[in-house]
Amino acid sequence: MRLHQRLGASILLTFLSLLTIFFLLPTAGVSAGLQRIALGTSLDQYAGGLWTWVKGKDGKNGSNVRVVVFGDSWADGMGMGVEEGREVLGRGRCWAGWLCEEVNCSALLSFAASQPSAAYPASPPTGAVTWKQLYTSPPVNLAMSSLPDLATQIQEYLSSQSDSAFEKTIFAISFGFWDIYHLAGLDYGLAQNMTDAAVNHLVSQVNLLYTHFTEVLSNHPRNESSSVPSFQLVIPKLFDPTLAPGWISQRSMPLSPSSVAEQQKQAVYLTERWNSLLENTLGSWVAADANANNVANETDTDGNENQATLPLPRKDIFYYDLPQYILDIIIEHQLEDAGQSDAAGLGTGESPFVSVAEPCLRDGAEDEKEEDGVWNTVCPDPSAYLFWDGFNLGGTANAEIGMKIAGIVKKGMRMGG
C-alpha cells in the first residue's frame, strides 16, 4: 500500500513540475522558439507543420533571419523534424529546409501543401496548383482545387503573421509542376492560355508580397545611416514533369493511344513556355521599380531634393536553374552506365545514385512500410535514389539543391544583377 502511495506521489510531483516548467517558459529565453513550433493555421491539414525553429550555435534564436515558403509538394516540409515518421522512412528534408539551415535562419514558416500519400491510388496523382480558379470548370474540373493555391497560402501568411520581429525574410515560391502535369492533357490552345494566366497570376501574387513587405518597412522607420532591406525571393526554375518516374507509372492512360506522345510533347513545350514567360515577366517587374527609384532620387522642378519619397526595397530575385541540376545528374548517370562521356565532362564523374529513373518508394508487397496508412516498398538506401517517390526528389538531391540555392543567395546572384 505504501509503495502505491509513493508511486502516486511521485507521479503527482512529476506532473506538477511539468506544469511549473510550462508556465515559466514564456519568461525564459527559449520560449520564443518553442512558441514558434506551437503555432499553426488552418493549413495544418495539408502542411506538415508551419513552424520549425532552428536554434543558433550560441544558444540564441539564430541570426534573426526567417524563410517563408509557399508551394506544392516540391517545397512541402514533409520529412522534416516536425514529422519524424517521414524522416525515418528516408524522404529527408525538402530543399527549403536545407536553405534555412545554410543561411542560419531563426525560423522556417512553410505554407506549402501536397496531396496526402493515402490519396493514391484511390485518387489520381495531383498537387497544389498556382491558381485553382483556373481548374474549377470543365474540361479541367479536378479534385486538386481542394488544395490551397498560391493566393490562399499568401493570404494565410498575411493574416496570421507579424514581420516586425525579423530583420530579414527570404521568401520562396515553388509552383507550376502540377499545373503543367494537368495542362498537358488539354487542348493545345487552352493549355497555352492557362499557362500564361497561371504565370501572370504568380507574378501578381509576388507583387502582393512585395507591397506588404514595403508597408511593413514603412511602418518601422530605420536610421538614416541604415540601408533599406531588400525583398528577397527564391523561385526555382520549373522541372519538366515528364522526367519524373510517376509520369509513366502513375499517370492515367489517355483515351487515344496516339495522345500519349502528344501529351508528353505538350508538357515539355508548356514547361519551356512557363519558364521563359516567368523569367521575362519577373525581369520586367524588377526593372520597373528600379526605374522608379531613380526617378525618386532626382530633384524636383524647384531644384529641391525629393526628401519625402523613401527608396523602394530592392527586388532580389534568385531564379535557380533546377532543371539543369537534375538533367546533369540524369545524363551523368546514363553516360556512366554506357561507359561514355560528353564534351562538357559529364560521364567522367561518379554518380551518387544507383537509380535516377526508379523512385525509392514504390507500391509493392515485400519489405513494406506504412506511410499515411498506405503500405509501400521502401528501398534499403533512400539516399541512393534521385527520386523519393513518383513525383518528388529524395533527400540527397534536396540537400544539394538547398545548399546551392543558399550559395546564390549568400553571393547575391540575383536576377539581372
Short mmCIF file of C-alpha atoms in Angstrom, two decimals:
data_model
loop_
_atom_site.label_atom_id
_atom_site.label_comp_id
_atom_site.label_asym_id
_atom_site.label_seq_id
_atom_site.Cartn_x
_atom_site.Cartn_y
_atom_site.Cartn_z
CA MET A 1 0.00 0.00 0.00
CA ARG A 2 2.84 2.39 0.91
CA LEU A 3 4.54 1.53 -2.38
CA HIS A 4 1.42 2.54 -4.28
CA GLN A 5 1.18 5.76 -2.29
CA ARG A 6 4.82 6.62 -3.00
CA LEU A 7 4.36 5.86 -6.69
CA GLY A 8 1.26 8.05 -6.84
CA ALA A 9 3.05 10.87 -5.05
CA SER A 10 6.00 10.63 -7.47
CA ILE A 11 3.69 10.85 -10.47
CA LEU A 12 1.89 13.83 -8.96
CA LEU A 13 5.16 15.66 -8.25
CA THR A 14 6.39 14.99 -11.79
CA PHE A 15 3.14 16.34 -13.22
CA LEU A 16 3.31 19.46 -11.06
CA SER A 17 6.94 20.02 -12.12
CA LEU A 18 6.00 19.84 -15.79
CA LEU A 19 3.18 22.32 -15.22
CA THR A 20 5.59 24.69 -13.49
CA ILE A 21 8.07 24.48 -16.38
CA PHE A 22 5.27 25.09 -18.88
CA PHE A 23 4.00 28.23 -17.16
CA LEU A 24 7.51 29.59 -16.65
CA LEU A 25 8.50 29.13 -20.30
CA PRO A 26 7.08 32.49 -21.51
CA THR A 27 9.72 34.27 -19.45
CA ALA A 28 12.57 32.02 -20.48
CA GLY A 29 14.96 32.76 -23.31
CA VAL A 30 14.00 29.59 -25.17
CA SER A 31 10.28 30.33 -25.13
CA ALA A 32 10.23 32.20 -28.42
CA GLY A 33 11.50 29.17 -30.30
CA LEU A 34 9.09 26.79 -28.62
CA GLN A 35 6.19 29.12 -29.27
CA ARG A 36 7.08 29.20 -32.94
CA ILE A 37 6.90 25.41 -33.05
CA ALA A 38 3.46 25.51 -31.47
CA LEU A 39 1.98 27.98 -33.96
CA GLY A 40 -0.26 26.67 -36.75
CA THR A 41 -3.07 27.72 -39.06
CA SER A 42 -5.93 26.22 -40.98
CA LEU A 43 -3.44 24.82 -43.50
CA ASP A 44 -2.29 22.20 -40.99
CA GLN A 45 -4.39 19.54 -42.72
CA TYR A 46 -2.15 19.91 -45.77
CA ALA A 47 1.20 21.10 -44.45
CA GLY A 48 3.28 19.00 -42.09
CA GLY A 49 3.70 21.90 -39.66
CA LEU A 50 4.11 25.60 -40.11
CA TRP A 51 6.92 26.49 -37.74
CA THR A 52 10.28 24.86 -37.32
CA TRP A 53 12.68 26.64 -35.00
CA VAL A 54 16.40 26.44 -35.73
CA LYS A 55 18.50 27.06 -32.63
CA GLY A 56 21.60 29.16 -33.13
CA LYS A 57 25.05 27.91 -32.21
CA ASP A 58 25.26 30.44 -29.42
CA GLY A 59 22.08 29.09 -27.81
CA LYS A 60 20.00 32.03 -29.02
CA ASN A 61 17.46 32.18 -31.81
CA GLY A 62 19.87 32.07 -34.74
CA SER A 63 20.51 35.15 -36.87
CA ASN A 64 17.03 36.73 -36.84
CA VAL A 65 16.53 35.57 -40.43
CA ARG A 66 13.30 33.92 -41.49
CA VAL A 67 12.50 31.74 -44.52
CA VAL A 68 8.85 31.77 -45.67
CA VAL A 69 7.81 29.08 -48.15
CA PHE A 70 4.81 28.85 -50.48
CA GLY A 71 4.45 25.91 -52.80
CA ASP A 72 3.43 22.42 -53.78
CA SER A 73 4.88 19.00 -52.94
CA TRP A 74 8.33 20.04 -54.17
CA ALA A 75 8.62 22.55 -51.34
CA ASP A 76 6.43 20.86 -48.74
CA GLY A 77 8.05 20.44 -45.34
CA MET A 78 7.05 16.80 -45.01
CA GLY A 79 10.00 14.74 -43.91
CA MET A 80 11.42 17.48 -41.71
CA GLY A 81 11.83 17.23 -37.97
CA VAL A 82 8.20 18.12 -37.33
CA GLU A 83 7.21 14.78 -38.89
CA GLU A 84 9.70 12.31 -37.59
CA GLY A 85 7.90 9.34 -39.13
CA ARG A 86 8.76 10.51 -42.63
CA GLU A 87 12.34 11.15 -41.59
CA VAL A 88 12.58 7.51 -40.53
CA LEU A 89 11.19 6.42 -43.89
CA GLY A 90 14.01 8.29 -45.57
CA ARG A 91 12.46 11.13 -47.53
CA GLY A 92 14.52 13.67 -45.65
CA ARG A 93 14.06 17.42 -45.59
CA CYS A 94 12.91 19.43 -48.58
CA TRP A 95 15.31 21.91 -50.18
CA ALA A 96 13.69 24.80 -48.28
CA GLY A 97 14.71 23.20 -45.00
CA TRP A 98 18.31 23.00 -46.16
CA LEU A 99 18.17 26.60 -47.38
CA CYS A 100 17.02 27.64 -43.92
CA GLU A 101 19.89 25.78 -42.27
CA GLU A 102 22.53 27.09 -44.67
CA VAL A 103 21.57 30.74 -44.12
CA ASN A 104 21.38 30.09 -40.36
CA CYS A 105 17.75 31.16 -40.22
CA SER A 106 15.89 31.67 -36.96
CA ALA A 107 12.64 30.20 -38.26
CA LEU A 108 11.14 28.40 -41.22
CA LEU A 109 7.49 29.16 -41.95
CA SER A 110 6.05 26.84 -44.60
CA PHE A 111 2.60 27.06 -46.17
CA ALA A 112 3.45 24.56 -48.91
CA ALA A 113 0.88 21.80 -49.33
CA SER A 114 0.62 18.45 -51.06
CA GLN A 115 -1.75 15.59 -51.62
CA PRO A 116 -1.56 13.00 -48.80
CA SER A 117 0.11 9.76 -49.83
CA ALA A 118 -3.00 7.85 -48.75
CA ALA A 119 -5.00 9.54 -51.53
CA TYR A 120 -3.25 7.39 -54.17
CA PRO A 121 -4.21 5.06 -55.83
CA ALA A 122 -7.84 5.74 -54.84
CA SER A 123 -7.39 9.24 -56.30
CA PRO A 124 -5.13 10.13 -59.23
CA PRO A 125 -1.87 11.97 -58.52
CA THR A 126 -2.25 15.72 -58.14
CA GLY A 127 -0.86 18.63 -56.19
CA ALA A 128 -1.26 22.28 -55.31
CA VAL A 129 -1.60 24.50 -58.38
CA THR A 130 -0.79 28.16 -58.82
CA TRP A 131 -4.35 29.42 -59.29
CA LYS A 132 -7.12 26.94 -58.58
CA GLN A 133 -9.78 29.21 -60.10
CA LEU A 134 -8.47 28.04 -63.48
CA TYR A 135 -9.46 24.48 -62.65
CA THR A 136 -13.00 24.88 -61.31
CA SER A 137 -14.94 24.33 -64.54
CA PRO A 138 -14.97 21.75 -67.38
CA PRO A 139 -12.92 20.40 -69.00
CA VAL A 140 -10.47 20.80 -66.11
CA ASN A 141 -12.73 20.40 -63.08
CA LEU A 142 -10.25 18.45 -60.97
CA ALA A 143 -10.05 17.39 -57.33
CA MET A 144 -6.83 19.40 -56.96
CA SER A 145 -8.90 22.53 -56.34
CA SER A 146 -9.27 21.43 -52.70
CA LEU A 147 -5.56 22.09 -52.11
CA PRO A 148 -4.57 25.66 -51.19
CA ASP A 149 -3.18 27.56 -54.15
CA LEU A 150 -0.61 30.35 -54.05
CA ALA A 151 -3.11 33.11 -53.26
CA THR A 152 -4.64 31.08 -50.43
CA GLN A 153 -1.24 30.38 -48.91
CA ILE A 154 -0.15 34.01 -49.15
CA GLN A 155 -3.40 35.27 -47.61
CA GLU A 156 -2.91 32.82 -44.76
CA TYR A 157 0.55 34.25 -44.21
CA LEU A 158 -0.58 37.88 -44.39
CA SER A 159 -3.43 37.35 -41.95
CA SER A 160 -1.52 35.37 -39.35
CA GLN A 161 1.99 36.73 -39.05
CA SER A 162 3.84 39.77 -37.77
CA ASP A 163 7.02 40.73 -39.63
CA SER A 164 8.40 43.21 -37.13
CA ALA A 165 10.42 40.62 -35.18
CA PHE A 166 12.66 39.66 -38.11
CA GLU A 167 15.43 41.75 -39.60
CA LYS A 168 15.48 39.69 -42.79
CA THR A 169 12.97 37.49 -44.60
CA ILE A 170 13.72 35.20 -47.54
CA PHE A 171 10.58 34.21 -49.43
CA ALA A 172 10.47 31.06 -51.55
CA ILE A 173 7.82 30.08 -54.11
CA SER A 174 7.68 26.69 -55.79
CA PHE A 175 4.68 26.26 -58.09
CA GLY A 176 3.99 25.04 -61.62
CA PHE A 177 4.89 21.34 -61.60
CA TRP A 178 1.30 20.19 -61.09
CA ASP A 179 -0.06 22.89 -63.37
CA ILE A 180 1.95 21.50 -66.28
CA TYR A 181 1.15 17.92 -65.27
CA HIS A 182 -2.57 18.57 -65.77
CA LEU A 183 -2.42 21.14 -68.57
CA ALA A 184 -0.51 18.69 -70.75
CA GLY A 185 -3.73 16.71 -71.24
CA LEU A 186 -5.79 19.65 -72.51
CA ASP A 187 -6.34 21.21 -75.90
CA TYR A 188 -3.18 22.92 -77.13
CA GLY A 189 -4.62 26.44 -77.32
CA LEU A 190 -6.43 26.19 -73.99
CA ALA A 191 -3.31 24.83 -72.29
CA GLN A 192 -1.23 27.75 -73.59
CA ASN A 193 -3.72 30.33 -72.36
CA MET A 194 -4.00 28.71 -68.94
CA THR A 195 -0.21 28.51 -68.64
CA ASP A 196 0.10 32.22 -69.38
CA ALA A 197 -2.70 33.05 -66.94
CA ALA A 198 -1.08 30.99 -64.17
CA VAL A 199 2.32 32.66 -64.64
CA ASN A 200 0.82 36.16 -64.69
CA HIS A 201 -1.15 35.33 -61.55
CA LEU A 202 2.03 34.10 -59.85
CA VAL A 203 3.79 37.39 -60.57
CA SER A 204 0.77 39.35 -59.31
CA GLN A 205 0.98 37.42 -56.03
CA VAL A 206 4.70 38.15 -55.83
CA ASN A 207 3.84 41.83 -56.21
CA LEU A 208 1.31 41.48 -53.39
CA LEU A 209 4.05 40.08 -51.16
CA TYR A 210 6.35 42.91 -52.16
CA THR A 211 3.69 45.52 -51.38
CA HIS A 212 3.17 44.01 -47.93
CA PHE A 213 6.93 43.91 -47.37
CA THR A 214 7.20 47.60 -48.32
CA GLU A 215 4.35 48.56 -46.00
CA VAL A 216 5.98 46.74 -43.10
CA LEU A 217 9.22 48.66 -43.68
CA SER A 218 7.40 51.98 -43.86
CA ASN A 219 5.72 51.28 -40.52
CA HIS A 220 9.08 50.62 -38.86
CA PRO A 221 11.31 53.65 -39.57
CA ARG A 222 15.03 52.99 -39.82
CA ASN A 223 18.02 55.19 -39.07
CA GLU A 224 19.20 57.35 -41.96
CA SER A 225 22.51 55.52 -41.91
CA SER A 226 20.91 52.10 -42.26
CA SER A 227 20.25 50.65 -45.69
CA VAL A 228 16.80 49.61 -46.87
CA PRO A 229 16.45 45.80 -46.63
CA SER A 230 15.94 44.12 -49.97
CA PHE A 231 12.94 41.98 -50.87
CA GLN A 232 14.48 38.54 -51.37
CA LEU A 233 12.63 35.83 -53.29
CA VAL A 234 13.78 32.37 -54.35
CA ILE A 235 11.98 30.78 -57.32
CA PRO A 236 13.35 27.52 -58.73
CA LYS A 237 13.02 27.12 -62.47
CA LEU A 238 10.29 24.62 -63.34
CA PHE A 239 11.26 20.98 -63.88
CA ASP A 240 9.68 19.01 -66.74
CA PRO A 241 7.18 16.58 -65.10
CA THR A 242 7.62 14.00 -67.88
CA LEU A 243 11.04 13.16 -66.43
CA ALA A 244 9.53 12.15 -63.08
CA PRO A 245 9.06 8.37 -62.66
CA GLY A 246 5.37 8.81 -61.88
CA TRP A 247 4.64 10.24 -65.33
CA ILE A 248 4.86 6.71 -66.71
CA SER A 249 3.90 4.59 -63.71
CA GLN A 250 1.03 6.60 -62.20
CA ARG A 251 -0.41 8.87 -64.89
CA SER A 252 -3.74 7.68 -66.30
CA MET A 253 -3.62 6.47 -69.88
CA PRO A 254 -5.37 8.87 -72.28
CA LEU A 255 -8.34 7.68 -74.32
CA SER A 256 -6.43 7.77 -77.57
CA PRO A 257 -3.12 5.83 -77.72
CA SER A 258 -1.64 8.42 -80.08
CA SER A 259 -2.10 11.16 -77.47
CA VAL A 260 0.44 9.58 -75.08
CA ALA A 261 3.30 11.08 -77.08
CA GLU A 262 1.30 14.24 -77.72
CA GLN A 263 0.80 14.87 -74.00
CA GLN A 264 4.47 14.31 -73.31
CA LYS A 265 5.46 16.69 -76.09
CA GLN A 266 2.96 19.28 -74.85
CA ALA A 267 4.27 19.02 -71.28
CA VAL A 268 7.80 19.72 -72.49
CA TYR A 269 6.63 22.72 -74.52
CA LEU A 270 4.47 24.13 -71.71
CA THR A 271 7.35 23.79 -69.24
CA GLU A 272 9.61 25.80 -71.55
CA ARG A 273 6.85 28.35 -72.10
CA TRP A 274 6.29 28.68 -68.33
CA ASN A 275 9.99 29.20 -67.58
CA SER A 276 10.50 31.70 -70.38
CA LEU A 277 7.40 33.75 -69.57
CA LEU A 278 8.13 33.76 -65.84
CA GLU A 279 11.72 34.88 -66.33
CA ASN A 280 10.74 37.67 -68.72
CA THR A 281 7.78 38.86 -66.63
CA LEU A 282 9.78 38.88 -63.42
CA GLY A 283 12.61 40.68 -65.19
CA SER A 284 10.25 43.44 -66.29
CA TRP A 285 8.74 43.61 -62.81
CA VAL A 286 12.17 44.02 -61.21
CA ALA A 287 13.21 46.71 -63.68
CA ALA A 288 10.02 48.74 -63.16
CA ASP A 289 10.77 49.70 -59.55
CA ALA A 290 14.48 50.12 -60.25
CA ASN A 291 13.48 52.91 -62.65
CA ALA A 292 11.02 54.27 -60.08
CA ASN A 293 13.80 54.57 -57.52
CA ASN A 294 15.94 56.52 -59.99
CA VAL A 295 13.09 58.98 -60.55
CA ALA A 296 12.50 59.33 -56.80
CA ASN A 297 16.12 60.32 -56.25
CA GLU A 298 16.03 63.11 -58.82
CA THR A 299 15.47 66.71 -57.77
CA ASP A 300 12.10 68.36 -58.31
CA THR A 301 11.39 71.29 -60.61
CA ASP A 302 12.43 73.81 -57.93
CA GLY A 303 15.80 72.19 -57.54
CA ASN A 304 14.93 70.73 -54.16
CA GLU A 305 15.82 67.15 -53.50
CA ASN A 306 12.79 64.92 -53.04
CA GLN A 307 13.14 64.02 -49.37
CA ALA A 308 9.59 62.76 -48.86
CA THR A 309 9.90 59.71 -51.09
CA LEU A 310 11.68 56.82 -49.45
CA PRO A 311 13.53 54.42 -51.75
CA LEU A 312 11.63 51.24 -52.51
CA PRO A 313 13.19 47.98 -51.34
CA ARG A 314 15.36 46.42 -54.00
CA LYS A 315 13.88 43.31 -55.59
CA ASP A 316 16.36 40.45 -55.29
CA ILE A 317 15.01 37.51 -57.31
CA PHE A 318 17.06 34.32 -57.15
CA TYR A 319 15.95 32.22 -60.11
CA TYR A 320 17.65 28.87 -59.57
CA ASP A 321 18.13 26.55 -62.57
CA LEU A 322 16.69 23.40 -61.01
CA PRO A 323 16.14 21.53 -64.33
CA GLN A 324 19.80 21.87 -65.29
CA TYR A 325 20.90 20.36 -61.99
CA ILE A 326 18.58 17.36 -62.35
CA LEU A 327 19.30 16.85 -66.06
CA ASP A 328 23.06 16.86 -65.41
CA ILE A 329 22.58 14.13 -62.81
CA ILE A 330 20.45 12.02 -65.16
CA ILE A 331 22.84 12.43 -68.10
CA GLU A 332 25.87 11.74 -65.89
CA HIS A 333 24.28 8.52 -64.68
CA GLN A 334 23.31 7.37 -68.19
CA LEU A 335 26.74 8.12 -69.65
CA GLU A 336 28.46 6.27 -66.82
CA ASP A 337 26.28 3.22 -67.44
CA ALA A 338 27.20 3.37 -71.13
CA GLY A 339 30.89 3.97 -70.40
CA GLN A 340 30.84 7.25 -72.32
CA SER A 341 31.35 10.96 -71.68
CA ASP A 342 30.47 14.21 -73.42
CA ALA A 343 32.31 17.44 -74.20
CA ALA A 344 31.03 19.04 -71.00
CA GLY A 345 32.70 16.35 -68.92
CA LEU A 346 29.53 14.53 -67.96
CA GLY A 347 30.13 10.81 -67.65
CA THR A 348 33.61 11.23 -66.20
CA GLY A 349 32.45 11.68 -62.63
CA GLU A 350 30.78 9.28 -60.25
CA SER A 351 27.03 9.43 -59.80
CA PRO A 352 25.92 9.23 -56.15
CA PHE A 353 22.76 7.38 -57.18
CA VAL A 354 22.08 3.75 -58.01
CA SER A 355 18.97 4.85 -59.90
CA VAL A 356 17.76 8.09 -61.45
CA ALA A 357 14.67 6.54 -63.07
CA GLU A 358 13.14 4.41 -60.31
CA PRO A 359 11.89 6.01 -57.08
CA CYS A 360 12.81 4.75 -53.64
CA LEU A 361 9.18 4.49 -52.51
CA ARG A 362 7.05 2.16 -54.65
CA ASP A 363 3.84 0.18 -54.33
CA GLY A 364 4.69 -3.41 -53.52
CA ALA A 365 4.15 -6.48 -51.41
CA GLU A 366 7.61 -7.16 -49.98
CA ASP A 367 9.70 -5.25 -47.43
CA GLU A 368 6.78 -2.92 -46.85
CA LYS A 369 6.49 0.07 -44.55
CA GLU A 370 3.46 2.18 -43.77
CA GLU A 371 3.16 5.86 -44.70
CA ASP A 372 -0.12 7.74 -44.14
CA GLY A 373 -1.96 4.43 -43.88
CA VAL A 374 -0.57 3.15 -47.20
CA TRP A 375 1.80 0.20 -47.35
CA ASN A 376 4.70 0.79 -49.72
CA THR A 377 8.02 -0.76 -50.57
CA VAL A 378 10.90 1.40 -49.34
CA CYS A 379 14.35 0.93 -50.83
CA PRO A 380 17.18 -0.13 -48.49
CA ASP A 381 19.12 3.14 -49.00
CA PRO A 382 16.92 6.16 -49.85
CA SER A 383 19.96 8.41 -50.25
CA ALA A 384 21.00 6.36 -53.29
CA TYR A 385 17.88 7.30 -55.29
CA LEU A 386 17.35 10.58 -57.11
CA PHE A 387 13.58 10.39 -56.57
CA TRP A 388 11.87 9.59 -53.28
CA ASP A 389 8.54 8.70 -54.90
CA GLY A 390 6.98 9.00 -58.33
CA PHE A 391 6.92 12.80 -58.32
CA ASN A 392 9.29 14.15 -55.67
CA LEU A 393 13.05 14.26 -55.23
CA GLY A 394 14.80 12.35 -52.48
CA GLY A 395 16.79 13.64 -49.54
CA THR A 396 20.20 13.66 -51.24
CA ALA A 397 19.03 15.82 -54.14
CA ASN A 398 17.02 18.13 -51.89
CA ALA A 399 20.04 18.69 -49.66
CA GLU A 400 22.28 19.66 -52.57
CA ILE A 401 19.61 21.90 -54.12
CA GLY A 402 19.03 23.69 -50.82
CA MET A 403 22.76 24.28 -50.37
CA LYS A 404 23.16 25.51 -53.96
CA ILE A 405 20.27 27.95 -53.57
CA ALA A 406 21.73 29.18 -50.28
CA GLY A 407 25.00 29.75 -52.10
CA ILE A 408 23.49 32.02 -54.75
CA VAL A 409 21.56 33.91 -52.06
CA LYS A 410 24.70 34.50 -50.00
CA LYS A 411 26.63 35.62 -53.08
CA GLY A 412 23.82 37.94 -54.15
CA MET A 413 23.49 36.29 -57.57
CA ARG A 414 20.12 37.88 -58.24
CA MET A 415 18.21 38.11 -61.49
CA GLY A 416 19.51 40.99 -63.58
CA GLY A 417 22.32 41.59 -61.11
#
